[in-house]
XYZ file of C-alpha atoms in Angstrom:
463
model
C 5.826 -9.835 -23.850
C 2.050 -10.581 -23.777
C -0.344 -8.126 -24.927
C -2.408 -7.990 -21.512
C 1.164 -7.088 -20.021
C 2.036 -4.190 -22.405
C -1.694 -2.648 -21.965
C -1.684 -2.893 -17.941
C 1.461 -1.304 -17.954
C 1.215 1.016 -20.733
C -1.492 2.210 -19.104
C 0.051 3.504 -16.041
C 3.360 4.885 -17.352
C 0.875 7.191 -19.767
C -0.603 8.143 -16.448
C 2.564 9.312 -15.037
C 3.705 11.199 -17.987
C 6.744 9.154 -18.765
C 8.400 8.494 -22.313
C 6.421 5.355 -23.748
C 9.672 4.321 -25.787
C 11.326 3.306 -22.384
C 8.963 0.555 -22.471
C 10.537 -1.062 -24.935
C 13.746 -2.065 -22.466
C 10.873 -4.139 -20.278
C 10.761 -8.063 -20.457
C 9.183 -10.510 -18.820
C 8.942 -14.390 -17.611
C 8.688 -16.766 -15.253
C 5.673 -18.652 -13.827
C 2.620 -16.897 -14.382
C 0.249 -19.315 -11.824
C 1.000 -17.800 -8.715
C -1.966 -14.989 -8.316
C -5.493 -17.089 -9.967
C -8.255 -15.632 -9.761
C -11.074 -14.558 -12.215
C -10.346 -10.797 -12.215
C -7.168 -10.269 -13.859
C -4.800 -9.740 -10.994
C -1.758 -11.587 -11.918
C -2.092 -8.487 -15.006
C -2.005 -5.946 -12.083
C 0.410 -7.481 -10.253
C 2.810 -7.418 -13.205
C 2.031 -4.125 -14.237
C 2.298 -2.395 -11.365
C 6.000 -4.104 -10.309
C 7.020 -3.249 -14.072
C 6.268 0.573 -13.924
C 8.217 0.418 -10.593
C 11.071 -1.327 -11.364
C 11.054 0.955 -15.218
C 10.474 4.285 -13.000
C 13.736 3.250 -10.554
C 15.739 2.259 -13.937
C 15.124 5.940 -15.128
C 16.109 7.905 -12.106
C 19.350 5.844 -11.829
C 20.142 6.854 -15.146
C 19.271 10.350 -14.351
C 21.216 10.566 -11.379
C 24.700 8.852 -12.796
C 23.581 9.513 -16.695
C 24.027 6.820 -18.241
C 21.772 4.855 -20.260
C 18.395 3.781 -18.988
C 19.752 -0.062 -18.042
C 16.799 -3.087 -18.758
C 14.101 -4.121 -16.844
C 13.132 -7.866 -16.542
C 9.677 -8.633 -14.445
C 9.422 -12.238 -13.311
C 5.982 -13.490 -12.585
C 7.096 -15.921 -9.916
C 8.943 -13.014 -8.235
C 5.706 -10.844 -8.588
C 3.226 -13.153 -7.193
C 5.431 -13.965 -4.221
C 5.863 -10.755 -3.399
C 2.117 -10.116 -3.172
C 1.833 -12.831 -1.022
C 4.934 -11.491 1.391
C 2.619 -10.654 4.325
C 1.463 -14.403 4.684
C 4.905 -16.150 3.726
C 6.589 -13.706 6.314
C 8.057 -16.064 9.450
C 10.675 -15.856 12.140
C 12.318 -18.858 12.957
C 9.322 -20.666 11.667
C 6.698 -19.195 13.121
C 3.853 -17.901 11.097
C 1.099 -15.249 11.863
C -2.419 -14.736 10.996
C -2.892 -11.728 8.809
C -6.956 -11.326 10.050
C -7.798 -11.607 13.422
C -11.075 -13.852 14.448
C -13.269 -10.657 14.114
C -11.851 -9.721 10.726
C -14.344 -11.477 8.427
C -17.023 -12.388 6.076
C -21.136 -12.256 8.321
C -24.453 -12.838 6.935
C -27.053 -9.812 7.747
C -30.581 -9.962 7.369
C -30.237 -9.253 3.890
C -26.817 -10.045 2.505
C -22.917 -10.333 3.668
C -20.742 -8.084 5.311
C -17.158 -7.814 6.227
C -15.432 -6.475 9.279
C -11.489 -5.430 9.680
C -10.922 -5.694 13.487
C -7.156 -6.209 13.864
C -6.546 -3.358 16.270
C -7.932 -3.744 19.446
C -9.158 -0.328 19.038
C -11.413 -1.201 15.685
C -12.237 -4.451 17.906
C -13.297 -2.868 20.751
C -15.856 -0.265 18.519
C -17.366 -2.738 16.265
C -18.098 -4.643 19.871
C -19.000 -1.260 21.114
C -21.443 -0.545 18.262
C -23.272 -3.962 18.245
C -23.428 -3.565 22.200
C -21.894 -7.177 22.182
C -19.437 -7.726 25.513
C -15.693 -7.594 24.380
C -15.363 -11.340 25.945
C -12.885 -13.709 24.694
C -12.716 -13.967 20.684
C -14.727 -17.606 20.897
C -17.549 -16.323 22.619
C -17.512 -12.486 20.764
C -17.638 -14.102 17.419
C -20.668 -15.791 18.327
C -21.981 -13.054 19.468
C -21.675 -10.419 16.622
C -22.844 -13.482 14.799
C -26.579 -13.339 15.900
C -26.253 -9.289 16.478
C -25.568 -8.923 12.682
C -27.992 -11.655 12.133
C -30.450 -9.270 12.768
C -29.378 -6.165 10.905
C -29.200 -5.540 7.081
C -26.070 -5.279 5.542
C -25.900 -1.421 5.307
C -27.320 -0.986 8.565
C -24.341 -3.002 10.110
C -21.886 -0.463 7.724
C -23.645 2.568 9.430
C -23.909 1.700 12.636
C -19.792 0.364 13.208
C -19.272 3.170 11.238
C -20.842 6.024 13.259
C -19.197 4.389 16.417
C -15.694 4.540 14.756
C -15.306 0.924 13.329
C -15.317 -0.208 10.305
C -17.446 -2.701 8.708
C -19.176 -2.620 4.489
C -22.075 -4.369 3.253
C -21.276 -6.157 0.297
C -22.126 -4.849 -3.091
C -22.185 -5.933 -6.118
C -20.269 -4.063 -8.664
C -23.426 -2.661 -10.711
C -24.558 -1.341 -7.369
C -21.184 0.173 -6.476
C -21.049 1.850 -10.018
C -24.237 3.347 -8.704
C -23.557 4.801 -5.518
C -22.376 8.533 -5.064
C -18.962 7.145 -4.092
C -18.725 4.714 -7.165
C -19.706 7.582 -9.780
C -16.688 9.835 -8.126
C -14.272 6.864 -8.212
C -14.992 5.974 -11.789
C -14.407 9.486 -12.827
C -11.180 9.915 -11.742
C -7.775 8.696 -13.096
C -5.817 5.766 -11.871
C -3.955 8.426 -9.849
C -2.526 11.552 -9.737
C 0.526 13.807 -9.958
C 0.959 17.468 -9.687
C 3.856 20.462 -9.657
C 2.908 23.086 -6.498
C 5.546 25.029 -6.665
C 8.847 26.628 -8.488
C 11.406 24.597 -6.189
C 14.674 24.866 -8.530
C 16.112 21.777 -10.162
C 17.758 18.809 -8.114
C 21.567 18.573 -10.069
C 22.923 14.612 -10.962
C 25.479 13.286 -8.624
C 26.252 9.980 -9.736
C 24.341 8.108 -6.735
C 24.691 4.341 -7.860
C 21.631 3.777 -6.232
C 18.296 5.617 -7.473
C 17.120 7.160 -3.818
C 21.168 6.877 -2.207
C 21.071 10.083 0.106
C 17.240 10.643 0.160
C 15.477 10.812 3.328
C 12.030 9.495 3.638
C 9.499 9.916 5.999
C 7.056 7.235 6.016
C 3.684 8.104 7.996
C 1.893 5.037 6.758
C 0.470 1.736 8.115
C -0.776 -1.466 6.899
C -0.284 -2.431 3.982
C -0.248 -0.384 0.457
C 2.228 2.525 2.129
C 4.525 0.652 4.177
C 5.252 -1.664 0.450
C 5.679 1.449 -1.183
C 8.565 2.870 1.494
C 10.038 -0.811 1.754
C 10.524 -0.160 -2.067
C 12.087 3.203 -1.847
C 14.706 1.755 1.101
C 15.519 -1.018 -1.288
C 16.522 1.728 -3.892
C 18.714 3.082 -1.232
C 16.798 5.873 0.645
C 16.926 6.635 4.096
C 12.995 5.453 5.153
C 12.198 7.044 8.988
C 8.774 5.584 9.632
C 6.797 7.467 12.360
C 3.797 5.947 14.119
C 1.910 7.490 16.876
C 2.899 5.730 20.337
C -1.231 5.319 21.521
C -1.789 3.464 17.925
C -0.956 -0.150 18.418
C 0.896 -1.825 15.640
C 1.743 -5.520 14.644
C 5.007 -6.221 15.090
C 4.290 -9.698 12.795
C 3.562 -6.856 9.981
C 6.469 -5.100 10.552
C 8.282 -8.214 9.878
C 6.988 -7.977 6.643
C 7.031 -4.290 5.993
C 9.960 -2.958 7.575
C 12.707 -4.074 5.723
C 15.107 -1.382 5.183
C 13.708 0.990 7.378
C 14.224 2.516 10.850
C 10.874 3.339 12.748
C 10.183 5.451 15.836
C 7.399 7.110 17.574
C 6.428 11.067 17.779
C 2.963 11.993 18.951
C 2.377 15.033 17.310
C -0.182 16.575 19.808
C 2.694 17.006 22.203
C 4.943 20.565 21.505
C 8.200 18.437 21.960
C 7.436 15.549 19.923
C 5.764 17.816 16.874
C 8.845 20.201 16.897
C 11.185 17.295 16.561
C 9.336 15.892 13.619
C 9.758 19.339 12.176
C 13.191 19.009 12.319
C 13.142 15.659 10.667
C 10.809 17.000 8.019
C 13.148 20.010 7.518
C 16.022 17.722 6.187
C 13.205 15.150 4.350
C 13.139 14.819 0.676
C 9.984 12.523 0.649
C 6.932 12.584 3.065
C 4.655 9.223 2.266
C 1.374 9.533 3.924
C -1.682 6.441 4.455
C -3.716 8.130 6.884
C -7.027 8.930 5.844
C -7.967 12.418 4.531
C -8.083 14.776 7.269
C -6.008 12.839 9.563
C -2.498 14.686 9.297
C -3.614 18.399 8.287
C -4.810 18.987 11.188
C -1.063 18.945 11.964
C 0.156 21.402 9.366
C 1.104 18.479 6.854
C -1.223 19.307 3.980
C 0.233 19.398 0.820
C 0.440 22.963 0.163
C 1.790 23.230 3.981
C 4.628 20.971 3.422
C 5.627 23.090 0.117
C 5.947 26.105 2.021
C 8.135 24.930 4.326
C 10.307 22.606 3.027
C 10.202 23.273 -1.168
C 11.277 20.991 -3.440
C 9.536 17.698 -1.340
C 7.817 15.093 -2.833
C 4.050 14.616 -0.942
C 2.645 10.953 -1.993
C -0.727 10.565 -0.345
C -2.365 7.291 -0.215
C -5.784 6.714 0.792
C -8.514 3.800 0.781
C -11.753 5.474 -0.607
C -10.338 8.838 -2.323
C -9.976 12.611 -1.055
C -13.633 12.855 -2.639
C -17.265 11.921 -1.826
C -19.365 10.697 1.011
C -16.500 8.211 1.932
C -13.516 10.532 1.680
C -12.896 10.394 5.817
C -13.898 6.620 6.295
C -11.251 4.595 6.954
C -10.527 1.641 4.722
C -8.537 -1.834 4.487
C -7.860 -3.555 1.022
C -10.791 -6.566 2.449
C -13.323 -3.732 2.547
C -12.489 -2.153 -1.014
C -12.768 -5.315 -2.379
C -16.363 -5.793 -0.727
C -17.694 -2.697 -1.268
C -16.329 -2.164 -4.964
C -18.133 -5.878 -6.393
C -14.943 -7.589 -6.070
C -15.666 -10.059 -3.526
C -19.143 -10.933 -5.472
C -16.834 -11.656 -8.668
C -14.652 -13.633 -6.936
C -17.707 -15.270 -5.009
C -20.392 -18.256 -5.581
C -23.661 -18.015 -5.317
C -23.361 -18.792 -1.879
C -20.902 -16.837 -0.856
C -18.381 -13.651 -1.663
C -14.986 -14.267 -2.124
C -11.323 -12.586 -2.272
C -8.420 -11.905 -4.253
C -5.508 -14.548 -3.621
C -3.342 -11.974 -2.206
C -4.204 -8.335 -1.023
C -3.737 -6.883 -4.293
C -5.096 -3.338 -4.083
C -2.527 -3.078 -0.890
C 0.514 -4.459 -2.832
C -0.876 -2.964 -6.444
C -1.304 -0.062 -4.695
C 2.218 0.076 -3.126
C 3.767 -0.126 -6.136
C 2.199 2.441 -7.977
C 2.996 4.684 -5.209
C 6.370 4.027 -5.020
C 6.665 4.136 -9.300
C 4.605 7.883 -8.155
C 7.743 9.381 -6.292
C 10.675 7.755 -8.247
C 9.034 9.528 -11.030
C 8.179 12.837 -9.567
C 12.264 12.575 -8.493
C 12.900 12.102 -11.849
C 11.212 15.365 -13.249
C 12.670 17.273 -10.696
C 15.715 16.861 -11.900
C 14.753 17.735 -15.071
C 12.668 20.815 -14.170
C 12.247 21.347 -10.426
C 9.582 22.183 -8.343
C 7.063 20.253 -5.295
C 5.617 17.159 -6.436
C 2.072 15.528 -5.308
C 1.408 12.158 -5.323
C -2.038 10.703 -4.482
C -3.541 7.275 -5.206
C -6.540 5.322 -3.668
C -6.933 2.102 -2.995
C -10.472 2.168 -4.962
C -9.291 3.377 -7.704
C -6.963 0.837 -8.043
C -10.308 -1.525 -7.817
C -11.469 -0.091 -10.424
C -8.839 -0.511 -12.943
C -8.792 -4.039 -11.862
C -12.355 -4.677 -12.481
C -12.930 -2.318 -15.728
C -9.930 -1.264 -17.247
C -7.395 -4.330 -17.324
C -7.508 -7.102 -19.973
C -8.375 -10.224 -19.178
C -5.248 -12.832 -20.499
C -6.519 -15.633 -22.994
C -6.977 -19.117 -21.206
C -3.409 -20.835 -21.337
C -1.669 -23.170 -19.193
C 0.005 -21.243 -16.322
C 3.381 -22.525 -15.593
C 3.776 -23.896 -11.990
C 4.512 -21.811 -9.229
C 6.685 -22.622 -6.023
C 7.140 -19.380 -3.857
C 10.200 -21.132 -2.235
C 12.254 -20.368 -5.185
C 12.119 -16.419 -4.219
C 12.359 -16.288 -0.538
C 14.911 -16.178 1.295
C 16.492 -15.989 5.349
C 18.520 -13.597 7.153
C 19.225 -12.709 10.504
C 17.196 -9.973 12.070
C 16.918 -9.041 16.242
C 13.369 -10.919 16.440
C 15.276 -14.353 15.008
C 15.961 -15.889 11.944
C 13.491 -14.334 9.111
C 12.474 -15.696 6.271
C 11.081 -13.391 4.108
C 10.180 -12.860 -0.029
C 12.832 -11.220 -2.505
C 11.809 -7.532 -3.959
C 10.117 -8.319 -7.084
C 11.511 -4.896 -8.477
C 15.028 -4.784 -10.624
C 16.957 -3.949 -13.139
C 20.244 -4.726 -14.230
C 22.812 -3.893 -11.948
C 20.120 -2.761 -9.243
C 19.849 -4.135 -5.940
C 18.658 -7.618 -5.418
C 18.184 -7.608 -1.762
C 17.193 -5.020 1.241
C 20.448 -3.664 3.082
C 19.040 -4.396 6.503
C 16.206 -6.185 8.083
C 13.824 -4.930 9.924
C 14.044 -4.153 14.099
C 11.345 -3.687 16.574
C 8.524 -1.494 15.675
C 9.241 1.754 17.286
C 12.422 1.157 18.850
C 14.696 3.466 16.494
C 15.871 6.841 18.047
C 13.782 9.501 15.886
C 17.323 10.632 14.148
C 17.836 10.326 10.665
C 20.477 8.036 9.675
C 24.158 8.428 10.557
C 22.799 11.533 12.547
């Protein structure tokens, strides 16, 4: 194993408290081409897929104790992976992953990026530049010359204020500066935590590490729904619940959903929130992606979920943090990457640039999913409610500051055809990439495809 490999994911498994030695039953291989970029991403891809597949490998053995079986990480598998959501078709067909609205403009002073993939984020940046919501053609020219006009952070502040979501471009010297930079850069990659005295959970000799776990997955694109899609390849029960009035993309889904069931509950209606409190009353995991603020309002805080259902694991994704100026702003993996200096170190002169794949999403994913097999893992040992939280900028920063950069070498070639694969699903014939995370005698393929987004009755399975 290479030395950038050992540090990225040495690194992390420190950071979740687990035994360094099991390191040592980690290899690696394979074609090491498929992510290029300047930042060392390909390192982060790797690292994070190792400490997942290393974290499953340890709760099997817990559960059916026997040894702790190997790990083997293959690059080609990695990088395909983190390029599922745009190698994703059905029966051919591809989608775009950014809508016409979702992109790089030039301000007065400097760039700025917009994320307007929901027609609700479309219809408040519009709203916000007071540009018509015409046809995509003529609105792109239009927020075109209205942004023309602005500098960069005025454009953040004003499609901010109205509820969109738009970030000048920094550099990463002025991101380290900022009040939000300073807060990122003093906290850890992420973060776990024991809430309570929930007793032990006892062995049973599940082949699978999450067989007979139930997992509610309140996330959306992109970093959540990869980390649930992970824990229903490992055999758990994943329930995703989306709001009914919050459009979603069934093309994503495509991507995302394999494994799970989803359904829709609004939670501001009596009959809808009691019924996800009967789901949550027979949950083991709750995986959240909305940002801070979003679901306490609901009673599903942390310390709320403890009380009534103890022994849970609560992972908590978010893009910006639970801290600073930016904790409540909503956040994609294309505006971390602007606002944090990575699209000016990926850029020219002339113009930013982005990672080859979303990489803080997928990264991101992982880490959260190596999060809960882990907390899993030490309640067995000692018991008791386990918090999860990541944030999509702190993963930026570990990518930008804190991973090695790999001696120039020849990288092998890479051919994503060699890990995808097709299988029949109700939308058609899908053709979708392999789980990058294994081990030996783990599984090597999702048990079911994914259905139509929301269709699923709001049961748990075999209920």
């Amino acid at each position: 194993m290479n030395s950038c490999f050992i540090s990225g994911a040495s690194q992390v498994w420190a950071a979740l408290g687990a035994d360094s030695s099991l390191l040592e039953r980690v290899s690696c291989g394979g074609p090491s081409g498929g992510l290029p970029a300047r930042l060392p991403v390909m390192e982060l891809a790797r690292a994070t897929v190792t400490v997942c597949s290393l974290a499953a490998a340890e709760l099997a053995s817990v559960r059916t104790g026997r040894p702790v079986p190997r790990v083997r990480v293959d690059d080609g598998a990695v990088a395909t992976a983190f390029l599922s959501d745009r190698l994703v078709r059905v029966d051919g067909r591809a989608w775009s992953t950014f809508s016409p609205l979702s992109r790089f403009w030039r301000a007065s002073d400097g760039w700025v990026r917009t994320h307007a993939n929901y027609p609700h984020h479309r219809a408040r940046l519009l709203a916000a530049l007071g540009v018509p919501g015409n046809g995509d053609e003529e609105a792109v020219d239009a927020v075109d010359r209205a942004i023309a006009g602005l500098t960069a952070l005025e454009v953040e502040e004003i499609v901010y204020a109205a509820g969109g979501l738009a970030v000048a471009a920094r550099g990463p010297g002025d991101w380290a500066k900022s009040e939000q930079g300073v807060m990122v850069a003093g906290q850890p990659l992420l973060k776990t935590a024991r809430i309570d005295e929930a007793p032990v959970r006892l062995p049973d000799g599940a082949a699978l590490p999450c067989a007979g776990l139930r997992v509610l997955d309140l996330t959306r694109v992109l970093a959540g729904p990869v980390a649930t899609r992970t824990l229903a390849l490992l055999g758990a029960d994943v329930l995703r619940i989306d709001a009914p009035q919050l459009p979603e993309s069934q093309e994503a889904h495509n991507d995302t959903g394999m494994g799970k069931r989803s359904t829709t509950l609004d939670l501001r209606d009596a009959a809808d929130h009691r019924l996800f409190g009967e789901l949550l009353d027979a949950a083991d995991v709750v995986v959240t992606g909305y940002r801070p603020g979003a679901l306490e309002r609901f009673g599903l805080s942390p310390e709320a979920l403890a009380e009534r259902r103890p022994g849970l694991v609560v992972a908590q994704l978010s893009a910006w943090g639970r801290y600073g100026p930016w904790r409540e702003r909503r956040g994609f993996d294309s505006l971390v990457q602007v606002a944090t200096g990575i699209a000016e170190l990926e850029g020219s002169p002339d113009s930013p640039g982005t990672l080859p794949a979303q990489a803080l999403d997928h990264g991101t994913g992982y880490l959260l999913a190596a999060g809960v097999l882990r907390a899993l893992t030490e309640q067995h040992r000692t018991g008791g409610t386990r918090l999860v939280r990541l944030a999509l900028a702190q993963t930026a920063h570990w990518l930008v500051h804190d991973l090695a950069t790999p001696a120039p070498g020849k990288d092998e070639a890479f051919d994503a055809e060699h890990w995808l694969t097709e299988t029949d699903s109700p939308m058609g014939r899908l053709r979708h990439a392999l789980p990058p995370v294994s081990y030996d005698g783990g599984p090597v393929n999702w048990a079911r495809p994914p259905g139509p987004w929301g269709t699923d009755a709001p049961v748990w399975g075999g209920a």
